[in-house]
Amino acid sequence: MVTENEVMNALSQVMDPEIGRSLVELKMIHDLKIAKGGKVSFTLALTVPGCPLRDQMAEDARRALMALPGVKQVDIAFRAMSEEERGFAFAGRQSPQPRLNQFNQATHFIAVMSGKGGVGKSSVTALLACALARQGKKVGILDADITGPSIPRLFGLPPGGLRGDGNGMLPAVTCSGIKVISINLLVPAEDVPVIWRGPMISGAITQFWNDTLWGKLDVLLVDMPPGTSDAALTVLSALPVGGVLMVTMPQGLSSMVVRKAVHLANELKKPVLGVVENMSYYTCPDSGKPHYIFGPGHAEEIAVMAKTEVLIRLPIDPRITELCDAGKVEDVRLAEVDALAEKLLIAAPIQIELK
Ligand SMILES: Nc1ncnc2c1ncn2[C@@H]1O[C@H](COP(=O)(O)OP(=O)(O)OP(=O)(O)O)[C@@H](O)[C@H]1O
Ligand SMILES: [Mg+2]
């Protein structure tokens, strides 16, 4: 019969692909049982809940064990590590979080998120970056939407031509000096799709974080894709994001999905810095009267649930669509977003210094 030592030896060759250390070294193997008849069972304690690489690690572990003589079956259960276990796993080691390149420094690191698609995350990210740049801040945008990147189009940045060398990638720079990194700066044409599964997407995001020469920034914004799975998990668990700005729209359906995103942020212990309700109303150009086209909205409820406040409400404004489509987001001026930029930096409770 296979021994516990042999099993642990085999598992010590199986890596967590994101952290680059073995499942044994990370103390992820628990409740190991070896039954007569060659059945091996254990629980894999994940370093983050819902780890996107869970199935890959389980598959690698299964393959390694099935290669041992006498192993006929491998049963793997999953659970998330407790805070204590996570601390123990990484004790005495370098932080598992990737660090910005040694030349980089960022003070505020904020993810613009929603969970829901099409609510205006990218527009709010870009408008906020412009407002911050007008206030004299040094701003960067990490476009974490790998399959639907919008940031280069909003700023009129062409595809391809991103420069770099062995020391890292140089972000593209917009007219107002905002530094941008996005997959659409790497593909040869704007509409070339990236057809990747979750782990590849997570890998690209961490590479954008690790390998970009941002220099010294006051604010780094992350434009999140819709959803609460791979990309969102990677940004919130593998990068040292200080807080999340939640974007919503008035419809009940949006608010239901946004609440999921709030739960995810809570789960991963990232504070929600505030809520932006986009497309709240439309101001009639003739009468100047606001019309609440999508109803009264649920931003307040989301803010209460997230223990934060509604920072701004943005109107539906056809000029936003027009200028964004034309790559001229830097020409959009909205007093609400200027106010948001100020409030956010004051409200942001977590500031990170990176070296
Ligand atoms: N307040 C607004 N008024 C008018 N148009 C807007 C407004 N906000 C966003 N839009 C437009 O709505 C569309 C969707 O916005 P955007 O791409 O920013 O959403 P998103 O949440 O990032 O979408 P995705 O989930 O696909 O990433 C864009 O065409 C944008 O120009
Ligand atoms: Mg977007």
XYZ file of C-alpha atoms and ligand atoms in Angstrom:
387
model
C 0.000 0.000 0.000
C 1.207 3.523 -0.776
C 2.538 5.379 2.291
C 1.746 8.867 3.584
C 5.356 9.827 2.878
C 5.099 8.788 -0.747
C 1.855 10.729 -1.141
C 3.325 13.877 0.435
C 6.470 13.518 -1.687
C 4.382 13.354 -4.838
C 2.286 16.356 -3.745
C 5.441 18.351 -2.991
C 6.026 18.381 -6.768
C 2.605 20.009 -7.417
C 2.677 23.793 -7.534
C 0.206 26.582 -6.872
C 0.760 28.160 -10.304
C 0.053 31.705 -9.108
C 2.260 31.659 -6.006
C 4.907 29.346 -7.488
C 5.263 27.156 -4.378
C 4.184 23.583 -3.765
C 0.890 22.544 -2.174
C 2.877 20.880 0.625
C 5.102 23.896 1.238
C 1.996 26.100 1.403
C 0.444 23.654 3.916
C -2.605 23.189 1.733
C -2.955 19.408 2.322
C -5.204 18.428 5.239
C -7.057 15.308 6.490
C -4.983 12.939 4.361
C -6.383 9.390 4.411
C -5.120 6.322 2.618
C -7.674 3.522 2.480
C -7.152 -0.123 1.645
C -7.726 -0.670 -2.045
C -5.611 2.366 -2.972
C -8.031 5.215 -2.303
C -6.281 8.456 -1.305
C -8.412 11.332 -0.010
C -7.527 14.756 1.360
C -8.811 18.311 1.687
C -7.099 21.051 -0.305
C -7.132 24.258 1.756
C -7.142 27.159 -0.713
C -5.169 30.301 0.079
C -8.137 32.414 -1.122
C -11.819 31.403 -1.161
C -12.960 30.389 -4.649
C -9.375 30.340 -5.967
C -9.641 30.338 -9.794
C -6.747 27.852 -10.013
C -8.468 25.330 -7.728
C -9.412 22.854 -10.476
C -6.002 23.050 -12.112
C -4.225 22.315 -8.808
C -6.620 19.429 -8.051
C -6.064 17.983 -11.514
C -2.262 18.249 -11.157
C -2.438 16.642 -7.704
C -4.663 13.830 -8.976
C -2.306 13.147 -11.875
C 0.750 13.073 -9.588
C -0.913 10.625 -7.177
C -2.413 8.333 -9.806
C 1.147 7.869 -11.124
C 2.135 6.240 -7.794
C 2.012 2.430 -7.741
C -0.986 1.224 -5.742
C -3.105 4.390 -6.008
C -6.436 3.581 -7.623
C -8.591 6.562 -6.702
C -8.036 10.148 -5.522
C -10.790 12.109 -3.783
C -10.184 15.822 -3.145
C -12.411 18.078 -1.065
C -11.928 21.869 -0.886
C -12.125 24.581 1.721
C -10.634 28.029 2.208
C -7.759 28.537 4.656
C -8.531 30.397 7.857
C -6.669 33.675 8.468
C -4.488 31.818 10.957
C -3.667 29.044 8.496
C -2.891 31.585 5.791
C -0.491 33.367 8.140
C 1.096 30.035 9.078
C 1.434 28.992 5.420
C 3.270 32.168 4.520
C 5.135 32.549 7.824
C 8.748 33.536 7.481
C 8.314 33.863 3.753
C 8.126 36.756 1.396
C 4.590 38.105 0.963
C 2.713 36.063 -1.649
C 1.454 39.304 -3.125
C 3.365 40.404 -6.178
C 5.029 43.758 -5.718
C 5.315 46.600 -8.144
C 8.667 46.835 -9.815
C 11.263 48.255 -7.439
C 11.177 51.638 -9.201
C 7.416 51.969 -8.754
C 5.441 53.670 -6.054
C 1.685 54.192 -5.707
C -0.164 55.900 -2.880
C -3.804 55.037 -3.604
C -4.713 51.799 -5.335
C -8.427 51.635 -6.128
C -10.455 49.069 -8.086
C -13.521 50.341 -9.955
C -15.968 47.470 -9.802
C -19.608 46.549 -10.196
C -20.141 42.885 -10.880
C -22.726 44.028 -13.450
C -21.787 44.603 -17.086
C -22.357 47.810 -18.998
C -23.078 50.058 -16.014
C -20.203 52.426 -16.804
C -17.194 51.046 -14.899
C -14.754 51.894 -17.683
C -16.313 55.310 -18.273
C -16.194 56.126 -14.546
C -12.584 54.859 -14.326
C -11.534 57.030 -17.270
C -13.497 60.108 -16.158
C -12.152 59.782 -12.621
C -8.582 59.421 -13.912
C -9.036 62.594 -15.995
C -10.449 64.524 -13.035
C -7.538 63.409 -10.842
C -5.022 64.352 -13.544
C -6.642 67.818 -13.829
C -6.148 68.150 -10.067
C -2.441 67.600 -10.623
C -2.280 63.976 -9.552
C -0.088 61.385 -11.250
C -2.517 58.705 -12.360
C -2.290 55.208 -13.829
C -4.993 52.868 -15.116
C -4.562 49.104 -15.121
C -7.205 47.726 -17.487
C -8.068 44.374 -15.902
C -10.725 43.674 -18.531
C -8.744 41.264 -20.660
C -11.583 40.039 -22.879
C -13.461 43.352 -23.245
C -10.879 46.121 -22.810
C -12.279 49.640 -23.228
C -9.714 52.024 -21.786
C -7.470 52.501 -24.872
C -10.530 53.345 -27.027
C -11.805 55.913 -24.503
C -8.462 57.748 -24.630
C -7.897 57.230 -28.370
C -4.795 55.091 -27.743
C -3.913 52.904 -30.742
C -3.471 49.108 -30.500
C 0.005 47.560 -30.645
C 3.218 49.405 -30.060
C 3.499 48.950 -26.308
C 7.204 49.182 -25.568
C 9.238 47.261 -23.069
C 12.364 45.259 -22.362
C 13.649 42.755 -19.850
C 13.014 45.262 -17.058
C 9.296 45.574 -17.773
C 6.623 47.197 -19.923
C 6.236 50.922 -20.425
C 2.601 52.040 -20.157
C 1.054 54.113 -22.931
C 0.579 57.759 -21.953
C -2.572 59.765 -22.747
C -2.717 63.453 -23.752
C -3.159 64.497 -20.130
C -0.325 62.252 -18.901
C -2.364 59.303 -17.593
C -0.420 56.039 -17.804
C -2.394 53.116 -19.229
C -1.745 49.411 -19.496
C -4.274 47.262 -21.354
C -4.336 44.109 -23.436
C -5.657 46.235 -26.309
C -2.335 48.049 -26.407
C -0.718 44.696 -27.163
C -3.017 43.168 -29.789
C -2.357 44.103 -33.447
C -5.872 45.498 -34.039
C -8.585 46.801 -31.708
C -11.067 44.035 -32.550
C -8.690 41.061 -32.270
C -10.156 38.927 -29.453
C -8.209 37.341 -26.650
C -9.511 33.785 -26.362
C -8.176 32.675 -23.013
C -9.473 30.684 -20.087
C -9.490 31.967 -16.504
C -5.924 31.089 -15.423
C -4.442 32.850 -18.483
C -6.570 35.922 -17.763
C -5.436 35.943 -14.138
C -1.839 35.529 -15.303
C -2.118 38.520 -17.659
C -3.496 40.708 -14.862
C -0.727 39.795 -12.432
C 1.816 40.377 -15.204
C 0.357 43.841 -15.856
C 0.885 44.479 -12.162
C 4.350 42.944 -11.845
C 5.983 43.963 -15.079
C 4.768 47.515 -15.709
C 7.105 50.402 -15.058
C 4.577 52.792 -13.544
C 7.083 55.064 -11.846
C 5.740 57.159 -8.974
C 1.948 57.457 -8.964
C -0.510 59.183 -6.673
C -3.385 56.970 -7.788
C -3.549 53.667 -9.627
C -7.066 52.755 -10.780
C -8.058 49.279 -11.905
C -10.877 49.014 -14.443
C -12.522 45.725 -13.505
C -14.372 43.509 -15.949
C -17.967 42.517 -15.176
C -18.454 39.463 -12.988
C -17.155 38.205 -9.687
C -14.979 35.322 -10.854
C -11.407 34.895 -12.115
C -10.331 38.438 -12.964
C -12.109 40.053 -10.015
C -10.704 37.451 -7.637
C -7.185 37.954 -8.945
C -7.334 41.746 -8.634
C -8.833 41.677 -5.148
C -6.808 38.791 -3.740
C -3.447 38.837 -5.529
C -2.901 42.604 -5.862
C -2.673 44.937 -2.854
C -5.762 46.947 -3.785
C -6.593 49.398 -0.997
C -10.307 49.716 -1.682
C -13.140 49.373 -4.156
C -15.326 51.990 -5.808
C -18.675 50.363 -6.614
C -20.529 51.495 -9.750
C -24.233 50.787 -10.115
C -27.254 51.766 -12.198
C -30.757 52.388 -10.870
C -32.394 49.149 -12.085
C -33.160 46.478 -9.475
C -31.372 43.883 -11.567
C -28.153 45.916 -11.492
C -28.361 46.403 -7.754
C -28.813 42.668 -7.158
C -25.575 41.916 -9.057
C -23.737 44.835 -7.451
C -24.653 43.433 -4.031
C -22.836 40.237 -5.042
C -19.749 42.312 -5.793
C -20.050 43.971 -2.364
C -20.208 40.513 -0.763
C -17.060 39.513 -2.665
C -15.227 42.651 -1.535
C -16.310 41.932 2.060
C -15.212 38.328 1.766
C -11.780 39.416 0.580
C -11.590 42.165 3.228
C -11.402 45.053 0.767
C -13.261 48.168 1.957
C -15.866 49.673 -0.337
C -14.838 53.327 -0.524
C -18.112 54.566 -1.967
C -20.889 54.005 -4.488
C -21.345 55.784 -7.819
C -24.807 55.637 -9.331
C -24.358 56.057 -13.064
C -27.139 56.936 -15.534
C -29.312 57.975 -12.584
C -31.474 60.446 -14.505
C -31.720 62.430 -17.697
C -32.029 66.190 -17.678
C -34.459 67.398 -20.334
C -32.548 69.932 -22.444
C -35.736 71.989 -22.995
C -37.204 72.174 -19.492
C -34.075 71.393 -17.426
C -36.215 68.914 -15.480
C -34.623 65.606 -14.362
C -36.340 62.417 -15.551
C -35.638 59.233 -13.623
C -35.794 56.981 -16.667
C -34.756 53.768 -14.879
C -36.734 54.471 -11.701
C -35.668 55.714 -8.282
C -32.551 53.520 -7.892
C -31.054 51.445 -5.084
C -27.670 53.106 -4.592
C -28.491 54.095 -1.019
C -29.337 50.490 -0.052
C -26.083 49.275 -1.602
C -24.138 51.946 0.270
C -25.757 50.992 3.599
C -25.029 47.338 2.969
C -21.395 48.159 2.081
C -21.072 50.466 5.128
C -20.233 53.410 2.925
C -22.006 56.270 1.144
C -23.244 57.237 -2.300
C -20.482 59.565 -3.460
C -22.078 60.846 -6.690
C -24.979 60.317 -9.075
C -24.193 60.824 -12.757
C -26.838 61.723 -15.345
C -27.354 60.008 -18.675
C -25.499 62.393 -20.925
C -25.227 61.701 -24.675
C -22.037 63.810 -24.773
C -20.339 61.172 -22.579
C -21.155 58.422 -25.092
C -20.168 60.583 -28.044
C -16.816 61.763 -26.669
C -15.955 58.326 -25.240
C -16.693 56.665 -28.586
C -14.489 59.254 -30.287
C -11.549 58.572 -27.947
C -11.912 61.975 -26.329
C -12.840 61.141 -22.760
C -10.322 63.789 -21.675
C -12.658 66.442 -23.153
C -15.561 65.443 -20.869
C -15.930 67.783 -17.879
C -18.362 66.845 -15.135
C -18.500 68.700 -11.842
C -19.763 65.495 -10.184
C -16.613 63.581 -11.166
C -14.343 66.419 -9.985
C -16.152 66.152 -6.641
C -15.746 62.357 -6.692
C -11.985 62.687 -7.196
C -11.696 64.917 -4.136
C -14.012 62.830 -1.943
C -12.309 59.569 -2.848
C -8.845 60.626 -1.863
C -10.133 61.976 1.423
C -12.375 58.950 2.043
C -9.853 56.309 0.985
C -8.946 54.828 4.381
C -6.172 52.646 3.046
C -3.116 54.066 1.441
C -0.355 51.839 0.235
C 3.254 52.671 -0.221
C 5.083 50.366 -2.543
C 8.731 50.156 -3.216
N -23.550 58.569 -17.782
C -23.538 58.138 -19.028
N -24.250 58.770 -19.995
C -24.256 58.307 -21.266
N -23.577 57.224 -21.675
C -22.854 56.560 -20.761
C -22.779 56.977 -19.402
N -21.986 56.127 -18.739
C -21.562 55.217 -19.630
N -22.089 55.458 -20.855
C -21.926 54.680 -22.069
O -22.431 53.383 -21.803
C -21.646 52.389 -22.452
C -21.156 51.388 -21.430
O -20.241 52.039 -20.557
P -18.908 51.342 -20.064
O -18.212 50.658 -21.182
O -18.162 52.356 -19.287
O -19.529 50.237 -19.086
P -18.767 49.041 -18.343
O -19.479 48.820 -17.061
O -17.330 49.316 -18.282
O -19.054 47.848 -19.338
P -18.366 46.383 -19.298
O -19.097 45.632 -18.237
O -18.613 45.849 -20.665
O -16.925 46.579 -18.972
C -20.540 53.136 -23.178
O -20.917 53.306 -24.521
C -20.476 54.488 -22.471
O -20.036 55.526 -23.322
Mg -15.705 48.114 -18.975
